[in-house]
DNA sequence: TACGTAACCGGTAACGCTACCGGTAATTCC
DNA sequence: GGAATTACCGGTAGCGTTACCGGTTACGTA
């Protein structure tokens, strides 16, 4: 381990005090330009790199922001890229950790980060997360938190999320408008907020169109292709089989698609299908699959923006929820009306 | 900012010295069990959390390992998950940064990390990276480095990579074995190691089978669906059009597929196609597309394993290159021989 | 001439923790 | 019974940096 040069070295070299060097380095007003220049050039010469650890320790600020996500799939990794974008811009380093959808892992990550490693947290909670004590610890320490994608109780932290209800509404409304009348929804786990909100939109669209909802058309299953496959298979067996399916993720849509094809049904004529997230592959399948697109990058940027605002403001009592709008992407799988 | 309790608080509470508390907390042998228990319980009571920043500063070790990747696509994010896995296991925190394939961003990230934030670096360099001074700085400071996925000159750091030449060989050999004779390759940028290695395998397979390579069948283009699409379109126009295409990424395979379909050619009869990475969507396309699978998770784990070994060993002069084997996944797009 | 005021700069403490040295009391050994 | 060993524990320095409080010099101003 070669010795890193410090401000002390610079001071010794110039026969000035370390405090002057420190001030010169940060361009303080009470240092003459002459000494500033001298310091700068010696710093250059010695390849001086400030020891961020020492600084952070001293000023109790790390200038890094912790990001915890359940995984790094298409959606989340794009959101993280958004966070990265504005964080870097603002001079912060981002520390990304994955919880792997595990509550324990999430708690571990938060507690490690809490040990003075980060100035705050931007988090998308795992699907297992039901309690929020680990997050409250940040609040108690007055460290800003913002939640994104997956919601967290508002008392605890501001949220940046998609308008999931509207998204569900949009998808369902589109199917109804295309003449589908017996629409099933492959929802996520029963108590997952993100899933329920999308289902609310589904219900709302039915109500507005005076269609009644068959409870058998509401399927709760895991966010997962295989589950969706089996669920769809079951659905299609029933005598009053649905004529359209709305899945709350594209992966689930794929599972549904496979079951539909196996059954020999044609999309969109026999049955309609619409997914969620608009992953790029959807336009490559036959038929191409409709989906709901969310502004992932913007959600990430917004989360980081709010985070940094809170970091710089004294009063963080106002906890807001930022809701971004989705967009409906119509493709072959759900478009049976010709214009 | 509520005051965090420190070992000083614990010491005061028990009327013992801070050094004893420090030792008790880390279960040192020269502290009686009695005081250890007392310390532990008071620590619990005060919600004591060690200040990792102070510790890291003091012992000049952060216990975090920096990871820099060009992006977080399917392949890289799985590799990162592998790194995460063994790092967490070994008690390290992982700090992931994206360079967005930008050299400038990569340098920025490395230099920030170098400011005593990490104990070393696991990196997959950006495609723009041609010089390695920013990485050498780690070496100069005796901080371990390991490169993965994208290779780095061996003098600088050990590598963990796929056997790209063998992968290229495997794909090409398979196409030849299926009776294709005029095989094109959509390679990456001209000076990208990863791409050239795969091309070497392509050449080797030809040589071994006494097929000569038509230079017009070697196309260099960006790692990108659109480029691949246009390149393929051109290829298919030529009078002696290829009867098979090997692309060095799945995204490129998709681009090629679209061009092939547009041209009205059937896979695998008219033309064969094989991609690279085995992204999950390939099995959903019609036809399903063959590909080369790399052990992503294992590469990540291996990189982290080697990294940690180097962290703990004194002598890091032996710089190795770990080469993992790919696997050929045969699907419809390239299988025209019935058995 | 005396004094106020900039303009600079230096000294020191402190952040929380650990490493090291040294000390005391109790126990063991010949 | 004296020396050596063991089992604990305390004091202190210091990691690199910044914040704070002073101090010195030079220059105006009355």
XYZ file of C-alpha atoms (C1' of nucleotides) in Angstrom:
738
model
C 0.000 0.000 0.000
C 1.815 3.033 -1.222
C 1.390 6.070 0.958
C -1.120 8.546 -0.369
C -0.072 12.169 -0.059
C -2.087 14.367 2.279
C -2.591 18.032 2.894
C 0.114 17.725 5.490
C 2.599 16.858 2.779
C 1.569 19.858 0.785
C 1.849 22.063 3.845
C 5.304 20.790 4.664
C 6.433 21.288 1.115
C 5.318 24.900 1.077
C 6.099 25.636 4.673
C 2.605 26.749 5.403
C 0.029 25.368 7.780
C -2.306 22.542 6.972
C -5.304 24.704 7.662
C -4.249 27.086 4.952
C -3.828 24.216 2.582
C -7.240 22.907 3.477
C -8.797 26.293 2.828
C -6.838 26.859 -0.330
C -7.986 23.542 -1.692
C -11.593 24.437 -1.259
C -11.072 27.901 -2.618
C -11.931 29.715 0.576
C -12.041 33.523 0.385
C -9.422 34.211 3.034
C -6.498 32.732 1.165
C -4.441 34.769 -1.272
C -4.444 33.742 -4.873
C -0.729 33.353 -4.687
C -0.828 30.637 -2.051
C -3.851 29.080 -3.683
C -1.918 28.626 -6.872
C 1.098 27.320 -5.033
C -1.040 24.806 -3.199
C -2.762 23.726 -6.349
C 0.427 23.113 -8.200
C 2.024 21.166 -5.402
C -1.163 19.172 -5.028
C -0.951 18.333 -8.682
C 2.675 17.429 -8.380
C 2.144 15.077 -5.466
C -0.926 13.559 -7.080
C -2.882 14.635 -4.105
C -6.275 13.012 -3.838
C -8.454 14.143 -0.971
C -9.270 11.333 1.380
C -12.999 11.235 1.112
C -13.234 8.892 4.029
C -11.593 11.436 6.297
C -13.722 14.233 4.960
C -16.905 12.252 5.268
C -15.953 11.238 8.745
C -15.187 14.770 9.711
C -18.190 16.511 8.220
C -20.573 13.610 8.740
C -21.626 13.549 5.155
C -20.685 10.979 2.608
C -22.083 12.503 -0.551
C -23.266 9.115 -1.580
C -26.841 8.062 -1.828
C -27.929 4.519 -1.186
C -30.234 2.800 -3.606
C -31.894 -0.476 -2.768
C -33.889 -2.367 -5.319
C -35.449 -5.821 -5.299
C -33.620 -6.729 -8.486
C -32.149 -5.242 -11.609
C -34.629 -6.232 -14.246
C -35.504 -4.128 -17.254
C -37.767 -1.761 -15.372
C -35.750 -1.279 -12.233
C -32.403 -0.997 -13.942
C -33.772 1.714 -16.176
C -35.101 3.539 -13.153
C -31.736 3.220 -11.476
C -30.162 4.704 -14.550
C -32.451 7.688 -14.093
C -31.385 8.025 -10.484
C -27.750 7.748 -11.498
C -28.200 10.467 -14.051
C -29.329 13.213 -11.722
C -27.274 12.034 -8.755
C -24.041 12.204 -10.686
C -25.044 15.555 -12.045
C -25.499 16.808 -8.507
C -22.145 15.436 -7.421
C -23.339 12.401 -5.566
C -22.150 8.871 -5.842
C -24.756 6.165 -6.004
C -24.491 2.902 -4.156
C -26.797 0.261 -5.554
C -27.769 -2.860 -3.631
C -30.128 -5.638 -4.553
C -32.438 -7.176 -2.009
C -33.388 -10.052 -4.291
C -36.968 -9.558 -3.162
C -35.911 -10.770 0.252
C -36.928 -8.842 3.326
C -33.938 -10.072 5.285
C -31.556 -8.963 2.600
C -33.242 -5.611 2.489
C -32.889 -5.121 6.215
C -29.259 -6.145 6.050
C -28.573 -3.694 3.278
C -30.328 -0.830 4.987
C -28.595 -1.426 8.271
C -25.197 -1.532 6.635
C -25.902 1.633 4.786
C -27.140 3.260 7.934
C -23.729 2.885 9.519
C -22.821 6.297 8.194
C -22.205 5.085 4.707
C -24.877 7.069 2.932
C -26.615 10.386 3.283
C -29.979 8.870 2.636
C -31.877 6.187 0.829
C -33.818 5.764 -2.360
C -35.609 2.478 -2.191
C -37.959 0.197 -3.979
C -39.008 -2.244 -1.302
C -39.030 -5.983 -1.756
C -42.302 -7.804 -2.229
C -41.787 -9.446 1.132
C -41.590 -6.153 2.940
C -44.565 -5.638 5.208
C -42.993 -3.730 8.076
C -40.948 -0.614 7.763
C -38.927 -0.317 10.934
C -35.685 -0.600 9.033
C -36.720 2.379 6.974
C -37.969 4.326 9.944
C -34.479 4.165 11.363
C -33.385 6.473 8.605
C -36.163 8.868 9.433
C -35.170 8.843 13.080
C -31.681 9.822 12.096
C -33.099 12.587 9.937
C -31.735 10.996 6.827
C -33.926 11.596 3.828
C -35.711 8.704 2.213
C -37.672 8.423 -0.926
C -39.481 5.368 -2.133
C -40.140 4.637 -5.758
C -41.906 2.063 -7.876
C -43.152 0.053 -4.931
C -45.001 2.245 -2.492
C -44.299 2.750 1.189
C -46.711 4.236 3.759
C -46.771 7.958 3.297
C -46.101 8.782 6.889
C -42.682 7.339 6.415
C -41.470 8.626 3.117
C -42.420 10.411 -0.056
C -43.181 8.186 -2.991
C -42.592 8.375 -6.685
C -44.765 5.938 -8.482
C -46.692 5.181 -11.563
C -50.390 5.894 -11.615
C -51.104 2.222 -11.413
C -54.830 2.560 -11.134
C -54.943 4.660 -14.240
C -52.709 2.160 -15.962
C -55.071 -0.673 -15.113
C -57.949 1.462 -16.246
C -56.238 2.313 -19.495
C -55.535 -1.287 -20.357
C -58.996 -2.516 -19.465
C -60.775 0.362 -21.139
C -58.831 -0.369 -24.292
C -59.890 -4.009 -24.242
C -63.507 -3.081 -23.667
C -63.343 -0.576 -26.440
C -62.075 -3.313 -28.719
C -65.219 -5.257 -27.982
C -63.918 -7.711 -25.397
C -66.515 -8.369 -22.747
C -65.220 -11.130 -20.523
C -61.897 -9.816 -19.401
C -59.679 -11.676 -16.975
C -56.899 -10.113 -14.979
C -53.782 -11.884 -13.864
C -52.982 -9.845 -10.806
C -50.028 -10.171 -8.503
C -49.943 -11.314 -4.887
C -53.050 -10.333 -2.962
C -51.585 -7.704 -0.680
C -49.178 -6.049 -3.051
C -50.143 -2.402 -3.420
C -48.880 -2.076 -6.929
C -51.013 -4.984 -8.015
C -54.150 -3.902 -6.216
C -53.990 -0.437 -7.683
C -53.863 -1.875 -11.176
C -56.799 -4.070 -10.318
C -58.741 -1.076 -9.077
C -58.331 0.457 -12.481
C -59.562 -2.751 -14.013
C -62.638 -2.632 -11.803
C -63.250 1.028 -12.489
C -63.228 0.506 -16.236
C -65.784 -2.244 -15.850
C -68.018 -0.096 -13.712
C -67.873 2.833 -16.064
C -68.904 0.591 -18.917
C -71.597 -1.138 -16.940
C -69.895 -4.457 -17.228
C -69.977 -6.640 -14.230
C -66.888 -8.394 -13.070
C -66.820 -12.138 -12.791
C -64.839 -12.980 -9.681
C -63.497 -16.053 -11.412
C -61.746 -13.704 -13.803
C -59.576 -12.277 -11.080
C -56.557 -14.425 -10.558
C -53.889 -13.739 -8.008
C -50.581 -15.293 -8.738
C -46.896 -14.662 -8.466
C -45.105 -12.250 -10.768
C -43.813 -15.034 -12.813
C -44.113 -16.578 -16.188
C -44.829 -20.117 -15.098
C -47.558 -19.227 -12.677
C -49.182 -17.128 -15.331
C -48.964 -20.010 -17.759
C -50.722 -22.420 -15.458
C -53.289 -19.871 -14.353
C -54.146 -19.091 -17.948
C -54.355 -22.738 -18.807
C -56.935 -23.159 -16.079
C -58.803 -20.070 -17.151
C -59.115 -21.252 -20.715
C -60.534 -24.578 -19.650
C -63.579 -23.031 -17.982
C -66.757 -23.143 -19.980
C -67.244 -19.404 -19.895
C -63.665 -18.674 -20.780
C -62.446 -15.074 -20.886
C -62.116 -13.396 -24.255
C -59.291 -11.156 -23.088
C -56.554 -11.196 -20.497
C -54.804 -8.305 -18.815
C -51.620 -9.268 -17.015
C -49.848 -6.889 -14.710
C -46.442 -7.740 -16.049
C -45.020 -8.662 -19.417
C -43.475 -11.824 -18.084
C -46.923 -12.935 -17.073
C -48.226 -11.964 -20.475
C -45.678 -14.293 -22.006
C -46.871 -17.127 -19.815
C -50.427 -16.392 -20.831
C -49.438 -16.247 -24.466
C -47.888 -19.677 -24.346
C -51.023 -21.145 -22.784
C -53.188 -19.396 -25.361
C -51.152 -20.746 -28.242
C -51.185 -24.216 -26.803
C -54.928 -24.035 -26.651
C -54.977 -23.149 -30.317
C -56.594 -19.783 -29.810
C -55.792 -16.873 -32.055
C -54.932 -13.395 -30.866
C -56.572 -10.923 -31.157
C -59.613 -12.541 -32.760
C -60.370 -15.322 -30.286
C -58.776 -13.656 -27.338
C -57.110 -10.371 -26.516
C -53.967 -9.913 -24.466
C -52.262 -6.956 -22.926
C -49.212 -6.867 -20.685
C -47.466 -4.354 -18.505
C -44.098 -2.572 -18.727
C -43.624 -2.622 -22.450
C -40.434 -4.602 -22.454
C -38.689 -4.372 -25.818
C -39.233 -7.996 -26.739
C -42.997 -7.568 -26.987
C -42.759 -6.114 -30.442
C -40.828 -9.169 -31.596
C -43.348 -11.803 -30.685
C -46.064 -13.122 -32.942
C -48.416 -11.573 -32.510
C -46.849 -8.444 -31.128
C -48.198 -7.815 -27.678
C -49.856 -4.669 -26.388
C -48.666 -3.272 -23.123
C -48.601 -0.400 -20.711
C -45.478 1.679 -20.825
C -44.263 3.438 -17.747
C -41.852 6.356 -17.746
C -39.114 4.437 -15.991
C -36.297 6.824 -16.588
C -38.415 9.753 -15.449
C -39.488 7.958 -12.309
C -35.843 7.400 -11.422
C -34.918 10.974 -12.154
C -37.858 12.293 -10.196
C -37.004 10.134 -7.207
C -33.443 11.403 -7.200
C -34.583 14.962 -7.696
C -36.916 14.850 -4.720
C -34.259 13.118 -2.698
C -31.712 15.813 -3.330
C -34.231 18.512 -2.576
C -34.907 16.953 0.780
C -31.228 16.586 1.403
C -30.762 20.290 1.025
C -33.866 21.469 2.779
C -34.334 21.749 6.505
C -37.976 21.002 6.729
C -38.887 17.576 5.489
C -42.260 17.311 7.119
C -44.224 17.550 3.898
C -44.384 14.060 2.502
C -45.627 13.996 -1.033
C -46.523 11.301 -3.467
C -45.510 11.934 -7.016
C -47.621 10.067 -9.521
C -46.507 9.699 -13.110
C -48.748 8.711 -15.983
C -48.400 5.537 -18.024
C -48.923 5.223 -21.735
C -50.911 2.635 -23.617
C -49.037 0.845 -26.361
C -51.397 -0.899 -28.711
C -50.086 -3.799 -30.750
C -51.575 -6.781 -32.528
C -52.530 -8.888 -29.530
C -55.398 -6.622 -28.528
C -56.393 -4.769 -31.638
C -59.237 -6.454 -33.417
C -61.191 -3.436 -34.550
C -60.107 -2.144 -37.876
C -60.332 1.538 -38.456
C -29.847 14.809 12.949
C -30.232 12.862 16.116
C -26.992 12.044 17.846
C -25.840 8.524 17.313
C -24.465 6.796 20.387
C -20.794 5.886 20.378
C -18.493 3.655 22.302
C -17.778 6.661 24.473
C -21.369 6.659 25.633
C -21.189 3.010 26.470
C -17.943 3.545 28.338
C -19.334 6.406 30.348
C -22.409 4.427 31.222
C -20.375 1.528 32.567
C -17.537 3.572 33.951
C -14.973 1.734 31.946
C -12.594 2.938 29.291
C -13.440 3.257 25.655
C -10.641 0.923 24.731
C -12.232 -1.812 26.767
C -15.532 -1.181 25.093
C -13.899 -1.322 21.721
C -12.272 -4.611 22.522
C -15.386 -6.040 24.101
C -17.402 -5.198 21.034
C -15.088 -7.125 18.810
C -14.900 -10.008 21.210
C -11.212 -9.656 21.962
C -9.677 -12.327 24.193
C -8.455 -9.997 26.897
C -11.838 -8.872 28.103
C -13.744 -10.797 30.740
C -17.036 -12.317 29.808
C -18.652 -10.278 32.496
C -17.721 -6.934 31.000
C -18.376 -8.227 27.523
C -21.928 -9.001 28.470
C -22.343 -5.678 30.178
C -21.058 -3.866 27.125
C -23.270 -5.829 24.828
C -26.384 -5.128 26.783
C -25.698 -1.432 27.082
C -24.910 -1.312 23.394
C -28.243 -2.904 22.715
C -29.961 -0.495 25.018
C -28.447 2.577 23.404
C -29.060 1.202 19.936
C -25.378 1.454 19.340
C -24.368 1.171 15.730
C -20.679 1.192 14.986
C -19.669 4.116 12.828
C -18.255 2.335 9.867
C -16.905 5.552 8.507
C -14.749 6.033 11.564
C -13.619 2.447 11.523
C -12.836 2.506 7.845
C -10.979 5.735 8.255
C -9.040 4.379 11.139
C -8.118 0.996 9.757
C -7.885 2.159 6.154
C -10.251 -0.489 4.952
C -13.786 0.060 3.865
C -14.968 -3.487 3.417
C -16.755 -2.452 0.312
C -15.836 -3.491 -3.130
C -16.441 -1.266 -6.109
C -18.060 -2.686 -9.190
C -18.130 -0.785 -12.433
C -20.084 -2.026 -15.396
C -20.906 -0.477 -18.745
C -24.601 -1.040 -18.173
C -27.023 -3.282 -16.368
C -28.450 -5.382 -19.131
C -29.454 -9.010 -18.773
C -25.937 -10.380 -18.921
C -24.154 -7.851 -16.768
C -26.844 -7.603 -14.135
C -26.775 -11.355 -13.711
C -23.025 -11.243 -13.369
C -23.346 -8.502 -10.789
C -25.780 -10.675 -8.912
C -23.087 -13.333 -8.815
C -20.593 -10.851 -7.452
C -23.103 -9.679 -4.891
C -23.684 -13.214 -3.781
C -20.157 -14.056 -2.757
C -19.288 -10.547 -1.614
C -22.153 -10.423 0.832
C -21.258 -13.889 1.999
C -17.746 -12.707 2.742
C -18.979 -9.656 4.604
C -18.370 -7.071 1.936
C -20.673 -4.419 0.678
C -20.855 -3.924 -3.049
C -20.973 -0.548 -4.695
C -22.212 -0.713 -8.246
C -21.673 2.066 -10.753
C -22.573 2.236 -14.414
C -20.263 3.790 -16.940
C -22.903 3.802 -19.670
C -20.224 2.601 -22.064
C -18.568 5.970 -21.672
C -14.861 6.191 -20.997
C -15.222 9.538 -19.253
C -17.850 8.205 -16.951
C -15.708 5.201 -16.189
C -12.738 7.357 -15.279
C -14.927 9.537 -13.103
C -16.302 6.530 -11.299
C -12.920 4.961 -10.736
C -11.391 8.148 -9.455
C -14.199 8.707 -7.019
C -13.924 5.194 -5.782
C -10.212 5.546 -5.465
C -10.602 8.269 -2.884
C -10.511 5.620 -0.200
C -14.052 4.529 -0.766
C -13.413 0.969 -1.788
C -10.916 -1.754 -1.072
C -10.602 -2.623 -4.703
C -12.363 -2.860 -7.995
C -14.188 -5.417 -10.054
C -14.722 -3.992 -13.462
C -16.096 -4.659 -16.863
C -14.641 -1.892 -18.951
C -16.622 0.233 -21.325
C -16.372 -0.331 -25.045
C -14.702 3.056 -25.372
C -11.917 2.138 -23.003
C -8.601 1.872 -24.804
C -6.210 3.131 -22.145
C -5.977 1.817 -18.643
C -4.264 4.489 -16.604
C -7.287 4.926 -14.407
C -7.126 1.269 -13.571
C -3.392 1.300 -13.084
C -3.896 3.828 -10.336
C -5.504 1.101 -8.308
C -2.569 -1.164 -8.915
C -0.170 1.549 -7.834
C -2.022 1.850 -4.576
C -1.879 -1.907 -4.182
C -5.613 -2.200 -4.376
C -6.733 -5.426 -5.991
C -8.483 -5.326 -9.301
C -10.191 -7.962 -11.286
C -11.694 -7.520 -14.695
C -14.553 -9.607 -15.975
C -16.566 -10.047 -19.139
C -14.599 -7.488 -21.093
C -10.913 -8.201 -20.954
C -8.123 -5.931 -19.787
C -4.404 -6.354 -20.498
C -3.110 -9.090 -18.285
C -0.228 -7.107 -16.929
C -2.734 -4.948 -15.194
C -5.272 -7.272 -13.744
C -6.541 -10.828 -13.679
C -9.479 -11.536 -15.905
C -12.527 -13.696 -15.651
C -14.055 -14.203 -19.017
C -15.927 -16.474 -21.253
C -14.032 -18.619 -23.687
C -15.179 -16.435 -26.517
C -13.164 -18.140 -29.166
C -14.586 -21.501 -28.232
C -18.038 -19.954 -28.194
C -17.600 -18.663 -31.697
C -16.241 -22.025 -32.723
C -19.155 -23.833 -31.147
C -21.752 -21.728 -32.914
C -20.050 -21.942 -36.281
C -19.273 -25.615 -36.013
C -22.909 -26.261 -35.241
C -24.042 -24.346 -38.316
C -21.568 -26.203 -40.487
C -22.682 -29.472 -39.049
C -26.241 -28.568 -39.950
C -25.160 -28.256 -43.549
C -24.803 -24.514 -43.854
C -21.894 -23.571 -46.055
C -21.967 -19.855 -46.570
C -21.985 -18.505 -43.062
C -21.910 -14.811 -42.280
C -20.881 -13.327 -38.973
C -22.197 -10.103 -37.550
C -19.267 -9.143 -35.387
C -18.923 -6.160 -33.101
C -16.651 -3.153 -33.441
C -13.347 -3.961 -35.072
C -11.040 -3.584 -32.120
C -13.214 -5.062 -29.413
C -11.465 -8.070 -27.927
C -14.581 -9.905 -27.049
C -15.785 -9.658 -30.623
C -12.520 -10.629 -32.234
C -12.202 -13.700 -30.086
C -15.600 -14.888 -31.188
C -14.604 -14.252 -34.751
C -11.439 -16.265 -34.291
C -13.602 -19.196 -33.319
C -15.664 -18.643 -36.416
C -12.532 -18.718 -38.527
C -11.167 -21.762 -36.797
C -14.313 -23.746 -37.423
C -14.092 -22.895 -41.082
C -10.498 -23.920 -41.280
C -11.086 -27.214 -39.557
C -13.849 -28.013 -41.994
C -11.874 -26.890 -44.994
C -14.337 -24.161 -45.753
C -12.965 -20.926 -46.938
C -14.212 -17.692 -45.538
C -15.698 -15.082 -47.766
C -14.519 -11.709 -46.470
C -17.845 -10.221 -47.489
C -19.432 -12.446 -44.876
C -17.638 -10.696 -42.077
C -19.535 -7.638 -41.016
C -18.418 -5.299 -38.297
C -21.164 -3.284 -36.745
C -22.304 -1.878 -33.473
C -23.803 -4.076 -30.769
C -27.205 -2.983 -31.662
C -30.392 -4.225 -33.135
C -30.813 -1.580 -35.798
C -27.322 -1.858 -37.168
C -27.731 -5.600 -37.363
C -31.002 -5.159 -39.177
C -29.512 -2.967 -41.868
C -26.395 -5.050 -42.175
C -28.441 -8.188 -42.664
C -30.651 -6.470 -45.179
C -27.582 -5.662 -47.219
C -26.195 -9.139 -46.829
C -29.359 -10.737 -48.128
C -29.371 -8.583 -51.209
C -26.054 -9.905 -52.478
C -26.218 -12.481 -55.177
C -24.289 -15.058 -53.242
C -26.251 -14.477 -50.070
C -25.253 -16.307 -46.890
C -27.261 -19.339 -45.878
C -26.618 -18.782 -42.197
C -25.838 -15.924 -39.851
C -24.007 -15.946 -36.569
C -24.444 -12.799 -34.523
C -22.364 -12.081 -31.468
C -25.297 -10.833 -29.451
C -28.952 -11.710 -29.207
C -30.007 -8.159 -29.873
C -28.197 -8.361 -33.137
C -29.839 -11.690 -33.842
C -33.202 -10.021 -33.432
C -32.252 -7.360 -35.931
C -31.117 -10.047 -38.318
C -34.316 -11.979 -37.783
C -36.446 -9.019 -38.695
C -34.502 -8.503 -41.903
C -34.767 -12.192 -42.727
C -38.504 -12.217 -42.222
C -38.929 -9.106 -44.302
C -37.079 -10.804 -47.103
C -39.509 -13.692 -46.886
C -36.884 -16.247 -46.002
C -37.677 -19.167 -43.746
C -35.576 -20.274 -40.835
C -33.975 -22.751 -40.596
C -34.579 -24.103 -44.099
C -33.599 -21.095 -46.202
C -31.264 -19.608 -43.694
C -29.892 -20.454 -40.282
C -29.487 -18.073 -37.386
C -27.713 -18.234 -34.068
C -27.287 -15.538 -31.472
C -25.233 -15.006 -28.377
C -26.099 -14.775 -24.651
C -29.227 -16.859 -24.636
C -31.520 -14.176 -23.360
C -34.802 -15.643 -22.160
C -36.892 -14.128 -24.898
C -35.249 -16.240 -27.585
C -37.392 -19.224 -26.783
C -40.501 -17.117 -27.269
C -39.859 -16.004 -30.784
C -41.022 -17.794 -33.907
C -38.939 -19.553 -34.770
C -37.167 -19.997 -31.484
C -33.600 -18.852 -31.849
C -30.457 -20.783 -31.093
C -27.806 -19.115 -29.040
C -24.684 -19.426 -26.994
C -25.220 -19.433 -23.285
C -22.583 -18.106 -20.985
C -22.360 -18.915 -17.298
C -23.062 -15.371 -16.197
C -23.710 -16.039 -12.579
C -20.591 -18.158 -12.307
C -18.468 -15.522 -13.977
C -19.647 -13.009 -11.414
C -19.022 -15.359 -8.545
C -15.626 -16.300 -9.850
C -14.617 -12.667 -10.249
C -15.633 -11.905 -6.688
C -13.915 -15.028 -5.411
C -10.634 -14.150 -7.056
C -10.989 -10.604 -5.876
C -11.405 -11.599 -2.274
C -8.516 -14.004 -2.496
C -6.293 -11.217 -3.703
C -7.574 -8.961 -1.012
C -6.417 -11.402 1.611
C -3.156 -12.440 0.066
C 0.075 -10.537 0.209
C 1.503 -11.530 -3.082
C -0.581 -10.472 -6.024
C 2.051 -10.783 -8.659
C 0.537 -13.804 -10.334
C -2.048 -12.478 -12.712
C -4.285 -15.175 -14.043
C -6.982 -15.330 -16.627
C -9.921 -17.497 -15.758
C -11.765 -18.781 -18.771
C -15.208 -20.274 -18.448
C -16.884 -22.417 -21.035
C -20.031 -21.478 -22.905
C -22.830 -23.823 -23.838
C -24.552 -24.240 -27.156
C -28.335 -23.949 -27.036
C -29.893 -25.345 -30.151
C -33.348 -24.168 -31.110
C -35.403 -24.035 -34.260
C -33.593 -21.251 -36.058
C -30.538 -23.337 -36.788
C -31.666 -26.919 -36.701
C -32.542 -28.225 -40.086
C -31.202 -31.738 -39.825
C -33.700 -34.147 -38.453
C -32.387 -36.979 -36.425
C 0.422 59.186 15.977
C -2.909 56.073 17.199
C -6.401 53.116 16.116
C -9.666 50.401 13.393
C -10.038 47.134 9.768
C -9.069 44.119 6.197
C -6.480 40.382 4.428
C -4.132 36.357 5.521
C -2.511 32.760 7.952
C -1.433 29.357 12.061
C -2.637 26.466 16.016
C -5.575 23.348 18.025
C -9.368 20.511 19.016
C -12.290 17.275 17.531
C -14.841 13.573 14.715
C -15.147 7.794 16.467
C -12.423 4.392 16.580
C -8.385 1.101 17.140
C -3.490 -0.197 18.089
C -0.202 -0.162 21.161
C 1.969 0.113 25.461
C 1.867 -0.277 30.020
C 0.001 -1.165 34.520
C -2.268 -3.740 38.373
C -3.956 -7.593 40.710
C -4.496 -12.322 41.037
C -2.862 -16.719 40.174
C 0.594 -20.176 39.372
C 5.068 -22.230 39.551
C 9.410 -23.805 41.424
C 7.986 -16.926 49.476
C 9.600 -14.693 45.579
C 9.313 -14.638 40.711
C 6.928 -15.370 36.740
C 2.801 -15.675 34.399
C -1.933 -14.731 33.443
C -6.067 -12.080 33.017
C -7.810 -7.725 32.631
C -8.122 -3.065 31.957
C -6.812 2.133 31.106
C -4.347 5.857 28.771
C -2.849 7.846 24.779
C -1.676 8.705 20.110
C -3.157 9.179 15.819
C -5.740 8.333 11.159
C -6.826 13.111 7.478
C -9.601 16.585 7.578
C -12.226 20.790 8.848
C -14.121 24.412 12.069
C -13.102 27.642 15.002
C -10.566 31.011 17.353
C -6.898 33.798 17.364
C -2.890 36.335 15.849
C 0.033 39.171 12.739
C 0.857 42.374 9.236
C -0.267 46.181 6.249
C -2.970 49.719 5.117
C -6.221 53.481 5.729
C -8.423 56.953 8.351
C -9.115 60.464 11.790
